PDB file of C-alpha atoms and ligand atoms in Angstrom:
ATOM      1  CA  UNK A   1      11.132  75.627  40.028  1.00  0.00           C
ATOM      2  CA  UNK A   2       8.670  78.182  38.870  1.00  0.00           C
ATOM      3  CA  UNK A   3       7.574  79.817  35.719  1.00  0.00           C
ATOM      4  CA  UNK A   4      10.545  79.490  33.414  1.00  0.00           C
ATOM      5  CA  UNK A   5      10.918  81.704  30.403  1.00  0.00           C
ATOM      6  CA  UNK A   6      11.141  79.713  27.218  1.00  0.00           C
ATOM      7  CA  UNK A   7      10.430  80.274  23.537  1.00  0.00           C
ATOM      8  CA  UNK A   8      11.366  83.932  23.958  1.00  0.00           C
ATOM      9  CA  UNK A   9       7.815  84.665  25.084  1.00  0.00           C
ATOM     10  CA  UNK A  10       7.594  87.662  27.366  1.00  0.00           C
ATOM     11  CA  UNK A  11       5.484  85.944  30.013  1.00  0.00           C
ATOM     12  CA  UNK A  12       7.263  82.603  29.722  1.00  0.00           C
ATOM     13  CA  UNK A  13       5.610  79.249  29.792  1.00  0.00           C
ATOM     14  CA  UNK A  14       5.956  76.028  31.729  1.00  0.00           C
ATOM     15  CA  UNK A  15       5.377  74.140  28.492  1.00  0.00           C
ATOM     16  CA  UNK A  16       8.640  72.693  27.222  1.00  0.00           C
ATOM     17  CA  UNK A  17       8.167  71.901  23.539  1.00  0.00           C
ATOM     18  CA  UNK A  18      11.538  70.183  23.426  1.00  0.00           C
ATOM     19  CA  UNK A  19       9.805  67.327  25.292  1.00  0.00           C
ATOM     20  CA  UNK A  20       7.694  66.585  22.193  1.00  0.00           C
ATOM     21  CA  UNK A  21      10.207  63.997  21.014  1.00  0.00           C
ATOM     22  CA  UNK A  22       9.772  62.050  24.225  1.00  0.00           C
ATOM     23  CA  UNK A  23       5.984  61.863  23.999  1.00  0.00           C
ATOM     24  CA  UNK A  24       4.137  59.097  22.175  1.00  0.00           C
ATOM     25  CA  UNK A  25       0.567  58.640  20.996  1.00  0.00           C
ATOM     26  CA  UNK A  26       0.500  55.196  19.441  1.00  0.00           C
ATOM     27  CA  UNK A  27      -2.845  53.408  19.613  1.00  0.00           C
ATOM     28  CA  UNK A  28      -3.093  52.033  16.085  1.00  0.00           C
ATOM     29  CA  UNK A  29      -4.545  48.678  17.106  1.00  0.00           C
ATOM     30  CA  UNK A  30      -7.368  50.064  19.216  1.00  0.00           C
ATOM     31  CA  UNK A  31     -10.246  51.338  17.098  1.00  0.00           C
ATOM     32  CA  UNK A  32     -12.593  52.468  19.886  1.00  0.00           C
ATOM     33  CA  UNK A  33      -9.787  54.088  21.802  1.00  0.00           C
ATOM     34  CA  UNK A  34      -8.812  56.148  18.775  1.00  0.00           C
ATOM     35  CA  UNK A  35     -12.366  57.509  18.717  1.00  0.00           C
ATOM     36  CA  UNK A  36     -12.406  58.090  22.477  1.00  0.00           C
ATOM     37  CA  UNK A  37      -9.194  60.085  22.209  1.00  0.00           C
ATOM     38  CA  UNK A  38     -10.666  62.156  19.393  1.00  0.00           C
ATOM     39  CA  UNK A  39     -13.885  62.715  21.342  1.00  0.00           C
ATOM     40  CA  UNK A  40     -12.063  64.112  24.377  1.00  0.00           C
ATOM     41  CA  UNK A  41      -9.802  66.095  22.033  1.00  0.00           C
ATOM     42  CA  UNK A  42      -6.613  64.660  23.464  1.00  0.00           C
ATOM     43  CA  UNK A  43      -3.789  65.704  21.157  1.00  0.00           C
ATOM     44  CA  UNK A  44      -0.030  65.271  21.056  1.00  0.00           C
ATOM     45  CA  UNK A  45       0.346  68.763  22.512  1.00  0.00           C
ATOM     46  CA  UNK A  46      -1.546  67.627  25.620  1.00  0.00           C
ATOM     47  CA  UNK A  47       1.152  65.020  26.131  1.00  0.00           C
ATOM     48  CA  UNK A  48       3.790  67.749  25.900  1.00  0.00           C
ATOM     49  CA  UNK A  49       1.861  69.762  28.494  1.00  0.00           C
ATOM     50  CA  UNK A  50       1.650  66.713  30.788  1.00  0.00           C
ATOM     51  CA  UNK A  51       5.358  65.967  30.432  1.00  0.00           C
ATOM     52  CA  UNK A  52       6.073  69.619  31.234  1.00  0.00           C
ATOM     53  CA  UNK A  53       3.990  69.350  34.408  1.00  0.00           C
ATOM     54  CA  UNK A  54       5.819  66.246  35.579  1.00  0.00           C
ATOM     55  CA  UNK A  55       8.479  68.034  37.700  1.00  0.00           C
ATOM     56  CA  UNK A  56       5.755  69.825  39.677  1.00  0.00           C
ATOM     57  CA  UNK A  57       3.880  66.576  40.223  1.00  0.00           C
ATOM     58  CA  UNK A  58       7.047  64.784  41.291  1.00  0.00           C
ATOM     59  CA  UNK A  59       7.817  67.512  43.788  1.00  0.00           C
ATOM     60  CA  UNK A  60       4.376  67.121  45.391  1.00  0.00           C
ATOM     61  CA  UNK A  61       3.819  63.408  44.895  1.00  0.00           C
ATOM     62  CA  UNK A  62       3.949  62.541  48.593  1.00  0.00           C
ATOM     63  CA  UNK A  63       1.316  65.142  49.445  1.00  0.00           C
ATOM     64  CA  UNK A  64      -0.946  63.802  46.686  1.00  0.00           C
ATOM     65  CA  UNK A  65      -0.608  60.205  47.850  1.00  0.00           C
ATOM     66  CA  UNK A  66      -1.087  61.042  51.549  1.00  0.00           C
ATOM     67  CA  UNK A  67      -4.236  63.000  50.720  1.00  0.00           C
ATOM     68  CA  UNK A  68      -5.472  60.123  48.526  1.00  0.00           C
ATOM     69  CA  UNK A  69      -5.344  57.591  51.360  1.00  0.00           C
ATOM     70  CA  UNK A  70      -6.596  59.994  54.007  1.00  0.00           C
ATOM     71  CA  UNK A  71      -9.625  60.540  51.777  1.00  0.00           C
ATOM     72  CA  UNK A  72     -10.356  56.788  51.587  1.00  0.00           C
ATOM     73  CA  UNK A  73     -10.773  56.743  55.355  1.00  0.00           C
ATOM     74  CA  UNK A  74     -14.224  58.297  54.826  1.00  0.00           C
ATOM     75  CA  UNK A  75     -15.445  54.865  53.761  1.00  0.00           C
ATOM     76  CA  UNK A  76     -14.319  52.101  56.121  1.00  0.00           C
ATOM     77  CA  UNK A  77     -15.085  49.330  53.620  1.00  0.00           C
ATOM     78  CA  UNK A  78     -12.317  50.715  51.408  1.00  0.00           C
ATOM     79  CA  UNK A  79      -9.764  50.454  54.176  1.00  0.00           C
ATOM     80  CA  UNK A  80     -10.906  46.862  54.778  1.00  0.00           C
ATOM     81  CA  UNK A  81     -10.482  46.054  51.089  1.00  0.00           C
ATOM     82  CA  UNK A  82      -6.952  47.423  51.239  1.00  0.00           C
ATOM     83  CA  UNK A  83      -5.989  45.613  54.432  1.00  0.00           C
ATOM     84  CA  UNK A  84      -7.411  42.305  53.139  1.00  0.00           C
ATOM     85  CA  UNK A  85      -5.854  42.471  49.688  1.00  0.00           C
ATOM     86  CA  UNK A  86      -2.736  44.529  50.165  1.00  0.00           C
ATOM     87  CA  UNK A  87      -1.459  47.210  52.518  1.00  0.00           C
ATOM     88  CA  UNK A  88      -1.534  50.992  52.572  1.00  0.00           C
ATOM     89  CA  UNK A  89       2.261  51.081  52.372  1.00  0.00           C
ATOM     90  CA  UNK A  90       2.340  48.863  49.323  1.00  0.00           C
ATOM     91  CA  UNK A  91      -0.451  50.765  47.611  1.00  0.00           C
ATOM     92  CA  UNK A  92       1.180  54.117  48.300  1.00  0.00           C
ATOM     93  CA  UNK A  93       4.218  52.939  46.340  1.00  0.00           C
ATOM     94  CA  UNK A  94       2.132  51.678  43.399  1.00  0.00           C
ATOM     95  CA  UNK A  95       0.008  54.800  43.303  1.00  0.00           C
ATOM     96  CA  UNK A  96       3.056  57.033  43.519  1.00  0.00           C
ATOM     97  CA  UNK A  97       4.565  55.350  40.462  1.00  0.00           C
ATOM     98  CA  UNK A  98       1.259  55.283  38.634  1.00  0.00           C
ATOM     99  CA  UNK A  99       0.503  58.989  39.036  1.00  0.00           C
ATOM    100  CA  UNK A 100       3.969  59.956  37.858  1.00  0.00           C
ATOM    101  CA  UNK A 101       3.589  57.717  34.792  1.00  0.00           C
ATOM    102  CA  UNK A 102       0.444  59.624  33.845  1.00  0.00           C
ATOM    103  CA  UNK A 103       2.803  62.545  33.217  1.00  0.00           C
ATOM    104  CA  UNK A 104       5.254  60.664  30.991  1.00  0.00           C
ATOM    105  CA  UNK A 105       3.275  61.763  27.945  1.00  0.00           C
ATOM    106  CA  UNK A 106       3.199  58.261  26.508  1.00  0.00           C
ATOM    107  CA  UNK A 107       0.012  56.539  25.406  1.00  0.00           C
ATOM    108  CA  UNK A 108       0.765  53.217  23.752  1.00  0.00           C
ATOM    109  CA  UNK A 109       0.122  49.467  24.076  1.00  0.00           C
ATOM    110  CA  UNK A 110       2.027  49.351  27.343  1.00  0.00           C
ATOM    111  CA  UNK A 111      -0.083  52.189  28.786  1.00  0.00           C
ATOM    112  CA  UNK A 112      -3.307  50.470  27.729  1.00  0.00           C
ATOM    113  CA  UNK A 113      -2.299  46.991  28.927  1.00  0.00           C
ATOM    114  CA  UNK A 114      -1.375  48.376  32.337  1.00  0.00           C
ATOM    115  CA  UNK A 115      -4.773  50.058  32.733  1.00  0.00           C
ATOM    116  CA  UNK A 116      -6.616  46.892  31.743  1.00  0.00           C
ATOM    117  CA  UNK A 117      -4.624  45.013  34.366  1.00  0.00           C
ATOM    118  CA  UNK A 118      -5.443  47.646  37.004  1.00  0.00           C
ATOM    119  CA  UNK A 119      -9.116  47.399  36.032  1.00  0.00           C
ATOM    120  CA  UNK A 120      -8.987  43.651  36.512  1.00  0.00           C
ATOM    121  CA  UNK A 121      -7.346  43.964  39.937  1.00  0.00           C
ATOM    122  CA  UNK A 122      -9.931  46.499  41.125  1.00  0.00           C
ATOM    123  CA  UNK A 123     -12.758  44.333  39.816  1.00  0.00           C
ATOM    124  CA  UNK A 124     -11.382  41.295  41.638  1.00  0.00           C
ATOM    125  CA  UNK A 125     -11.150  43.115  44.963  1.00  0.00           C
ATOM    126  CA  UNK A 126     -14.734  44.364  44.541  1.00  0.00           C
ATOM    127  CA  UNK A 127     -14.000  48.085  44.337  1.00  0.00           C
ATOM    128  CA  UNK A 128     -17.229  49.790  43.274  1.00  0.00           C
ATOM    129  CA  UNK A 129     -17.009  52.337  40.428  1.00  0.00           C
ATOM    130  CA  UNK A 130     -18.486  55.118  42.594  1.00  0.00           C
ATOM    131  CA  UNK A 131     -15.585  54.886  45.076  1.00  0.00           C
ATOM    132  CA  UNK A 132     -13.128  54.679  42.248  1.00  0.00           C
ATOM    133  CA  UNK A 133     -14.640  57.873  40.778  1.00  0.00           C
ATOM    134  CA  UNK A 134     -14.429  59.615  44.176  1.00  0.00           C
ATOM    135  CA  UNK A 135     -10.760  58.705  44.406  1.00  0.00           C
ATOM    136  CA  UNK A 136     -10.207  60.141  40.946  1.00  0.00           C
ATOM    137  CA  UNK A 137     -11.919  63.386  41.837  1.00  0.00           C
ATOM    138  CA  UNK A 138      -9.645  63.695  44.856  1.00  0.00           C
ATOM    139  CA  UNK A 139      -6.653  63.188  42.598  1.00  0.00           C
ATOM    140  CA  UNK A 140      -7.927  65.843  40.195  1.00  0.00           C
ATOM    141  CA  UNK A 141      -8.363  68.358  43.035  1.00  0.00           C
ATOM    142  CA  UNK A 142      -4.811  67.698  44.248  1.00  0.00           C
ATOM    143  CA  UNK A 143      -3.475  68.257  40.745  1.00  0.00           C
ATOM    144  CA  UNK A 144      -5.488  71.460  40.272  1.00  0.00           C
ATOM    145  CA  UNK A 145      -4.099  72.751  43.585  1.00  0.00           C
ATOM    146  CA  UNK A 146      -0.567  72.132  42.318  1.00  0.00           C
ATOM    147  CA  UNK A 147      -1.287  73.896  39.031  1.00  0.00           C
ATOM    148  CA  UNK A 148      -2.788  76.817  40.918  1.00  0.00           C
ATOM    149  CA  UNK A 149       0.311  77.039  43.081  1.00  0.00           C
ATOM    150  CA  UNK A 150       2.945  76.600  40.384  1.00  0.00           C
ATOM    151  CA  UNK A 151       1.543  78.282  37.299  1.00  0.00           C
ATOM    152  CA  UNK A 152       1.058  81.982  37.262  1.00  0.00           C
ATOM    153  CA  UNK A 153      -1.159  82.975  34.387  1.00  0.00           C
ATOM    154  CA  UNK A 154      -4.766  82.068  33.802  1.00  0.00           C
ATOM    155  CA  UNK A 155      -4.081  80.994  30.211  1.00  0.00           C
ATOM    156  CA  UNK A 156      -1.274  78.645  31.197  1.00  0.00           C
ATOM    157  CA  UNK A 157      -3.265  77.205  34.102  1.00  0.00           C
ATOM    158  CA  UNK A 158      -6.172  76.526  31.803  1.00  0.00           C
ATOM    159  CA  UNK A 159      -3.940  74.620  29.381  1.00  0.00           C
ATOM    160  CA  UNK A 160      -2.567  72.554  32.245  1.00  0.00           C
ATOM    161  CA  UNK A 161      -6.005  71.783  33.676  1.00  0.00           C
ATOM    162  CA  UNK A 162      -7.374  70.844  30.250  1.00  0.00           C
ATOM    163  CA  UNK A 163      -4.579  68.343  29.632  1.00  0.00           C
ATOM    164  CA  UNK A 164      -4.826  66.893  33.142  1.00  0.00           C
ATOM    165  CA  UNK A 165      -8.588  66.358  32.872  1.00  0.00           C
ATOM    166  CA  UNK A 166      -8.092  64.660  29.506  1.00  0.00           C
ATOM    167  CA  UNK A 167      -5.576  62.124  30.792  1.00  0.00           C
ATOM    168  CA  UNK A 168      -7.657  61.453  33.918  1.00  0.00           C
ATOM    169  CA  UNK A 169     -10.733  60.959  31.775  1.00  0.00           C
ATOM    170  CA  UNK A 170      -8.871  58.495  29.578  1.00  0.00           C
ATOM    171  CA  UNK A 171      -7.669  56.596  32.656  1.00  0.00           C
ATOM    172  CA  UNK A 172     -11.234  56.318  33.882  1.00  0.00           C
ATOM    173  CA  UNK A 173     -12.550  55.273  30.477  1.00  0.00           C
ATOM    174  CA  UNK A 174      -9.997  52.475  30.347  1.00  0.00           C
ATOM    175  CA  UNK A 175     -10.415  51.267  33.911  1.00  0.00           C
ATOM    176  CA  UNK A 176     -14.229  51.443  34.085  1.00  0.00           C
ATOM    177  CA  UNK A 177     -14.843  50.013  30.589  1.00  0.00           C
TER     178      UNK A 177
HETATM  179  C1  HEM B 201      -4.044  48.157  42.958  1.00  0.00           C
HETATM  180  C2  HEM B 201      -4.228  52.603  41.019  1.00  0.00           C
HETATM  181  C3  HEM B 201      -8.286  53.476  43.485  1.00  0.00           C
HETATM  182  C4  HEM B 201      -7.395  49.546  46.156  1.00  0.00           C
HETATM  183  C5  HEM B 201      -3.753  49.277  42.221  1.00  0.00           C
HETATM  184  C6  HEM B 201      -2.606  49.433  41.349  1.00  0.00           C
HETATM  185  C7  HEM B 201      -2.659  50.676  40.816  1.00  0.00           C
HETATM  186  C8  HEM B 201      -3.830  51.322  41.341  1.00  0.00           C
HETATM  187  C9  HEM B 201      -1.663  51.311  39.846  1.00  0.00           C
HETATM  188  C10 HEM B 201      -1.514  48.379  41.120  1.00  0.00           C
HETATM  189  C11 HEM B 201      -1.875  47.454  40.037  1.00  0.00           C
HETATM  190  C12 HEM B 201      -0.758  46.456  39.827  1.00  0.00           C
HETATM  191  O1  HEM B 201      -0.327  45.817  40.802  1.00  0.00           O
HETATM  192  O2  HEM B 201      -0.331  46.318  38.690  1.00  0.00           O
HETATM  193  C13 HEM B 201      -5.390  53.195  41.464  1.00  0.00           C
HETATM  194  C14 HEM B 201      -5.911  54.474  41.008  1.00  0.00           C
HETATM  195  C15 HEM B 201      -7.074  54.700  41.681  1.00  0.00           C
HETATM  196  C16 HEM B 201      -7.267  53.578  42.591  1.00  0.00           C
HETATM  197  C17 HEM B 201      -5.238  55.358  39.963  1.00  0.00           C
HETATM  198  C18 HEM B 201      -8.020  55.856  41.593  1.00  0.00           C
HETATM  199  C19 HEM B 201      -7.650  57.075  41.290  1.00  0.00           C
HETATM  200  C20 HEM B 201      -8.359  52.530  44.478  1.00  0.00           C
HETATM  201  C21 HEM B 201      -9.268  52.585  45.590  1.00  0.00           C
HETATM  202  C22 HEM B 201      -9.025  51.488  46.356  1.00  0.00           C
HETATM  203  C23 HEM B 201      -7.947  50.735  45.713  1.00  0.00           C
HETATM  204  C24 HEM B 201     -10.323  53.666  45.844  1.00  0.00           C
HETATM  205  C25 HEM B 201      -9.751  51.163  47.627  1.00  0.00           C
HETATM  206  C26 HEM B 201     -10.028  49.983  48.056  1.00  0.00           C
HETATM  207  C27 HEM B 201      -6.456  48.787  45.502  1.00  0.00           C
HETATM  208  C28 HEM B 201      -5.978  47.471  45.932  1.00  0.00           C
HETATM  209  C29 HEM B 201      -5.041  47.043  44.983  1.00  0.00           C
HETATM  210  C30 HEM B 201      -4.933  48.139  44.011  1.00  0.00           C
HETATM  211  C31 HEM B 201      -6.419  46.715  47.187  1.00  0.00           C
HETATM  212  C32 HEM B 201      -4.292  45.711  44.971  1.00  0.00           C
HETATM  213  C33 HEM B 201      -2.853  45.947  45.259  1.00  0.00           C
HETATM  214  C34 HEM B 201      -2.057  44.687  45.442  1.00  0.00           C
HETATM  215  O3  HEM B 201      -2.172  43.769  44.618  1.00  0.00           O
HETATM  216  O4  HEM B 201      -1.305  44.668  46.419  1.00  0.00           O
HETATM  217  N1  HEM B 201      -4.459  50.450  42.192  1.00  0.00           N
HETATM  218  N2  HEM B 201      -6.241  52.697  42.419  1.00  0.00           N
HETATM  219  N3  HEM B 201      -7.578  51.408  44.580  1.00  0.00           N
HETATM  220  N4  HEM B 201      -5.804  49.145  44.344  1.00  0.00           N
HETATM  221 FE1  HEM B 201      -6.064  50.881  43.365  1.00  0.00          FE
END
């Protein structure tokens, strides 16, 4: 993997516009969410960018997840919450699937319902928003490191980072609502 030349552009781009058909932005029944998506300027092209990043994320998913749980060790109450309600092994699997799904480029009823369910689970286990936000920041830093490693030009990196911050913001909006 690397910077593949597509679209005949001289510098090439990681963005694969042929993935557009696989992306979906379908939130017709959610009035507030439509506004939220407009306010963070999340567009269909961002979903194409995310889907194009997916192979890089998949390649590094184990590193991301390991880092995520190592980071939680800073706060022992978080490890207790995990051991009481689940297990690190189980959560690693869920998180691994969840992060990869963020790069499917699909925002629809299924996406929203899943996030509301995750919000409910985290509320029930007493996870405070500040720790949740810290975990998100860690995830963002891991993703930026991947972009920095895999994408060569400043312009392309910026596009990738913009789309990643948009989807992470939306995740947080849904889960902390
Ligand atoms: C459950 C994602 C932060 C503890 C889950 C699930 C997902 C998820 C996808 C599974 C929901 C399901 O079963 O349908 C995330 C994301 C986070 C985050 C994206 C932040 C970026 C945290 C943190 C903790 C935590 C900081 C620390 C205590 C748990 C626990 C469960 C859970 C204990 C229950 C799992 C079970 O039922 O076995 N989370 N999580 N999560 N999460 Fe998180």
